[in-house]
C-alpha positions as a printed Julia matrix, in Angstrom:
247×3 Matrix{Float64}:
 -10.73   22.97   -5.0
  -7.17   24.14   -4.02
  -6.97   26.45   -1.24
  -3.21   28.59   -1.14
  -1.28   27.0     0.66
  -1.98   23.34   -1.14
  -0.93   25.1    -4.21
   1.74   25.88   -2.83
   2.55   21.92   -0.73
   1.54   20.27   -3.85
   3.43   22.93   -6.79
   6.19   19.9    -7.73
   3.51   17.75   -8.54
   1.13   20.32  -10.08
   4.32   20.91  -12.5
   3.87   17.63  -14.21
   1.93   18.25  -17.22
   0.03   14.8   -16.81
  -0.72   15.16  -13.64
  -1.94   19.31  -12.99
  -5.18   20.15  -11.34
  -6.78   17.4   -12.09
  -4.78   14.38  -10.57
  -4.06   16.7    -7.63
  -7.63   17.57   -6.97
  -8.35   13.3    -7.33
  -6.16   12.8    -4.92
  -7.46   15.23   -2.11
 -11.12   13.26   -2.95
  -9.5     9.55   -2.59
 -10.62    7.83    0.53
  -7.46    5.55    1.13
  -7.12    2.29    3.67
  -3.44    1.29    4.23
  -3.11   -2.57    5.96
  -0.08   -3.03    7.77
   1.7    -0.02    9.25
   4.88   -1.33    9.12
   7.91   -1.6     6.88
   5.89   -1.22    3.47
   3.09    0.56    5.64
   5.47    3.24    6.95
   6.8     4.79    3.36
   3.31    4.27    1.93
   1.69    6.11    4.19
   4.32    8.77    4.45
   4.18    9.6     0.91
   0.64    9.63    0.48
  -0.16   11.57    3.13
   2.57   14.23    1.93
   0.92   14.03   -1.65
  -2.62   14.82   -0.94
  -4.67   11.88   -0.51
  -7.09   13.61    1.16
  -8.53   10.74    3.59
  -5.78    7.95    4.99
  -7.1     5.1     6.8
  -4.42    3.4     8.57
  -4.87   -0.14   10.52
  -2.78   -2.06   12.15
  -2.92   -3.93   15.89
   1.3    -3.95   16.65
   2.67   -2.23   18.88
   6.34   -0.73   17.99
   9.24   -2.08   19.27
  13.2    -2.07   19.26
  13.83   -3.72   16.26
  11.33   -2.31   14.34
  13.44    0.51   13.86
  15.88   -0.97   11.37
  13.62   -0.32    8.61
  10.12    1.5     9.67
  11.1     4.57    9.08
   8.12    6.85   10.31
   8.92    5.23   13.88
  11.48    6.53   16.21
  12.64    5.22   19.43
   9.84    7.35   21.58
   7.35    5.27   19.46
   8.34    2.11   21.11
   5.24    0.19   22.61
   2.86    3.03   20.83
   0.35    1.24   18.86
   1.69    1.51   15.15
  -1.21    2.97   13.3
  -1.42    5.87   15.65
   1.97    6.46   15.61
   2.13    6.64   11.87
  -1.14    8.49   11.98
   0.57   11.15   13.76
   3.35   11.27   11.81
   1.71   12.01    8.57
  -0.37   14.36   10.37
   2.64   15.96   11.21
   4.34   16.41    7.54
   0.43   17.53    6.0
  -2.24   18.67    8.74
  -4.36   19.79    5.0
  -5.81   16.0     5.02
  -7.37   14.02    7.46
  -5.77   10.69    8.94
  -7.52    7.51   10.92
  -6.18    5.3    12.98
  -7.86    1.78   13.47
  -5.63    0.0    16.15
  -7.56   -3.18   16.25
  -7.36   -5.82   14.09
  -9.61   -6.04   10.35
 -11.32   -8.82    9.69
 -14.86   -9.94    9.05
 -17.62   -7.52    8.39
 -15.67   -4.96    9.76
 -13.2    -5.96    6.77
 -15.48   -5.4     4.24
 -17.59   -3.03    5.79
 -13.9    -0.43    5.79
 -13.33   -1.6     2.29
 -16.47   -0.98    0.18
 -16.28    3.03    2.19
 -12.81    3.41    0.55
 -11.52    4.31   -3.49
  -8.13    2.4    -2.55
  -6.95   -0.58   -0.14
  -2.46   -1.0    -0.01
  -1.61   -4.37    1.45
   1.3    -3.7     3.63
   1.09   -7.27    5.65
   3.27   -9.72    6.28
   0.87  -12.82    6.51
  -1.02  -14.82    3.93
  -4.08  -15.02    6.03
  -4.31  -11.04    5.63
  -4.34  -10.73    2.21
  -6.41  -13.94    0.68
  -8.61  -11.93    3.16
  -8.28   -8.12    1.93
  -8.8    -9.73   -2.13
 -11.82  -10.89   -0.86
 -13.27   -7.79    0.25
 -11.27   -5.89   -2.36
 -12.9    -8.43   -5.12
 -16.48   -8.26   -3.46
 -16.28   -4.72   -3.03
 -14.95   -3.97   -6.76
 -11.95   -2.09   -5.17
  -8.64   -1.47   -6.24
  -5.52   -3.73   -4.76
  -1.97   -3.02   -4.22
  -0.48   -5.22   -3.12
   3.51   -5.39   -2.05
   5.58   -7.64   -0.39
   9.37   -7.95    0.71
  11.01  -10.37    2.57
  15.19  -10.69    2.83
  16.92   -9.22   -0.33
  13.34   -9.76   -2.03
  10.19   -7.79   -3.27
   7.34   -7.78   -5.5
   4.25   -5.6    -6.35
   1.46   -5.31   -8.12
  -2.06   -3.61   -8.63
  -5.76   -5.82   -8.65
  -8.12   -4.21   -9.77
 -11.7    -6.05  -10.23
 -13.15   -3.23  -11.86
 -10.99   -4.24  -15.08
 -12.3    -7.23  -16.62
  -8.67   -8.81  -17.62
  -7.14   -7.97  -14.01
  -6.58  -11.41  -11.63
  -6.91  -11.26   -8.25
  -4.16  -12.35   -5.58
  -6.03  -15.4    -5.72
  -5.36  -16.22   -9.55
  -1.82  -16.11   -8.25
  -1.23  -17.65   -4.98
  -3.59  -20.52   -3.83
  -4.72  -20.51   -0.55
  -3.14  -23.72    0.44
  -0.09  -24.49    0.52
   1.46  -21.37    1.73
   3.47  -21.1     4.24
   4.14  -17.65    6.29
   8.08  -16.76    6.72
   8.31  -13.08    8.08
  11.08  -10.87    8.38
  11.87  -11.95   12.11
  12.17  -15.16   11.1
  13.97  -14.82    7.43
  15.35  -11.47    7.91
  15.03   -8.37    5.57
  17.56   -5.3     4.65
  15.81   -2.15    5.54
  16.01    0.15    2.49
  14.24   -2.67    0.3
  11.1    -1.97    2.23
  11.42    1.39    1.45
  11.77    0.72   -2.19
   8.5    -1.32   -2.64
   6.38    0.98    0.17
   7.48    4.08   -2.18
   6.39    1.71   -5.78
   3.3     1.06   -3.8
   2.82    4.36   -2.66
   3.34    5.16   -6.76
   1.3     2.87   -7.97
  -1.85    4.07   -6.03
  -1.16    7.53   -7.17
  -1.61    6.38  -10.22
  -4.47    4.47  -10.12
  -6.34    6.93   -8.15
  -5.66    9.62  -10.66
  -5.83    7.67  -13.68
  -2.58    8.36  -15.23
   0.36    6.61  -16.54
   0.14    2.85  -16.38
  -0.49    0.84  -13.21
   0.6    -2.43  -12.93
  -2.92   -4.38  -13.69
  -1.79   -7.92  -15.46
   2.23   -7.1   -14.33
   4.28   -8.82  -11.32
   6.97   -6.48  -10.38
  10.39   -8.61   -8.76
  12.95   -6.73   -7.14
  16.16   -8.81   -6.28
  18.22   -5.96   -4.34
  21.08   -7.48   -3.93
  21.4    -7.77   -7.66
  19.63   -4.39   -8.4
  17.51   -6.05  -10.44
  13.59   -5.22  -11.89
  11.86   -8.28  -13.45
   8.5    -8.4   -15.03
   5.94  -10.86  -15.02
   2.64  -10.93  -17.01
  -0.52  -12.29  -14.83
  -3.4   -13.95  -16.75
  -6.82  -14.23  -15.17
  -7.68  -17.91  -13.77
 -11.1   -18.55  -15.25
 -11.25  -21.38  -12.41
 -10.3   -18.7    -9.41
 -12.8   -19.14   -6.61
 -12.3   -15.47   -6.1
 -13.01  -13.89   -9.29
 -13.28  -16.59  -11.63
């Protein structure tokens, strides 16, 4: 159940008729993995922690740099050269001491990735490279764990939810084949700061919907943002029957 401090802390969410105590308890009992503690992972983890997700696992093998501070809003000057996962975990704990936050400062891959994905209820892909995204997708499909995927570069971003528990849901591989994709990072192409906040916050909202069973998640839909024009577009996604991962 919720204690008195939690009833007060989450009171604005508990007032929502479609959310109520049932939705809050679902968040409290959930275990969520956030892979990538940068521009997307910072707002996503902060919002999920503040919202009361009971167990957060934050994974990133990178360290905070001065150039990160323009958009990675969980960090300040004193965090420079700290492991991002640990610095972000400390920030989330400072916001909400009611929850459990675990930092994983190494690279997740192979059996370690499969094991941690199979031990959570939801994964957020907040990374910036295709190899990790494909590996996360394969692990989530194998473990039948929903994946909330976000990406942002320059002034453009996108979000979708891939839920292998749903028979009609595509996976990430249905949309992007592993061959022919070239990584283009923010350090090479640039990115406007508020964009990653918008996409990361959208990922957090989608995660809350999936975990609580409230609302309509972006399953089978890709939401695309042009921040310079402030235009959102939606594309319908279908499962590829020939997909080597989920087909």
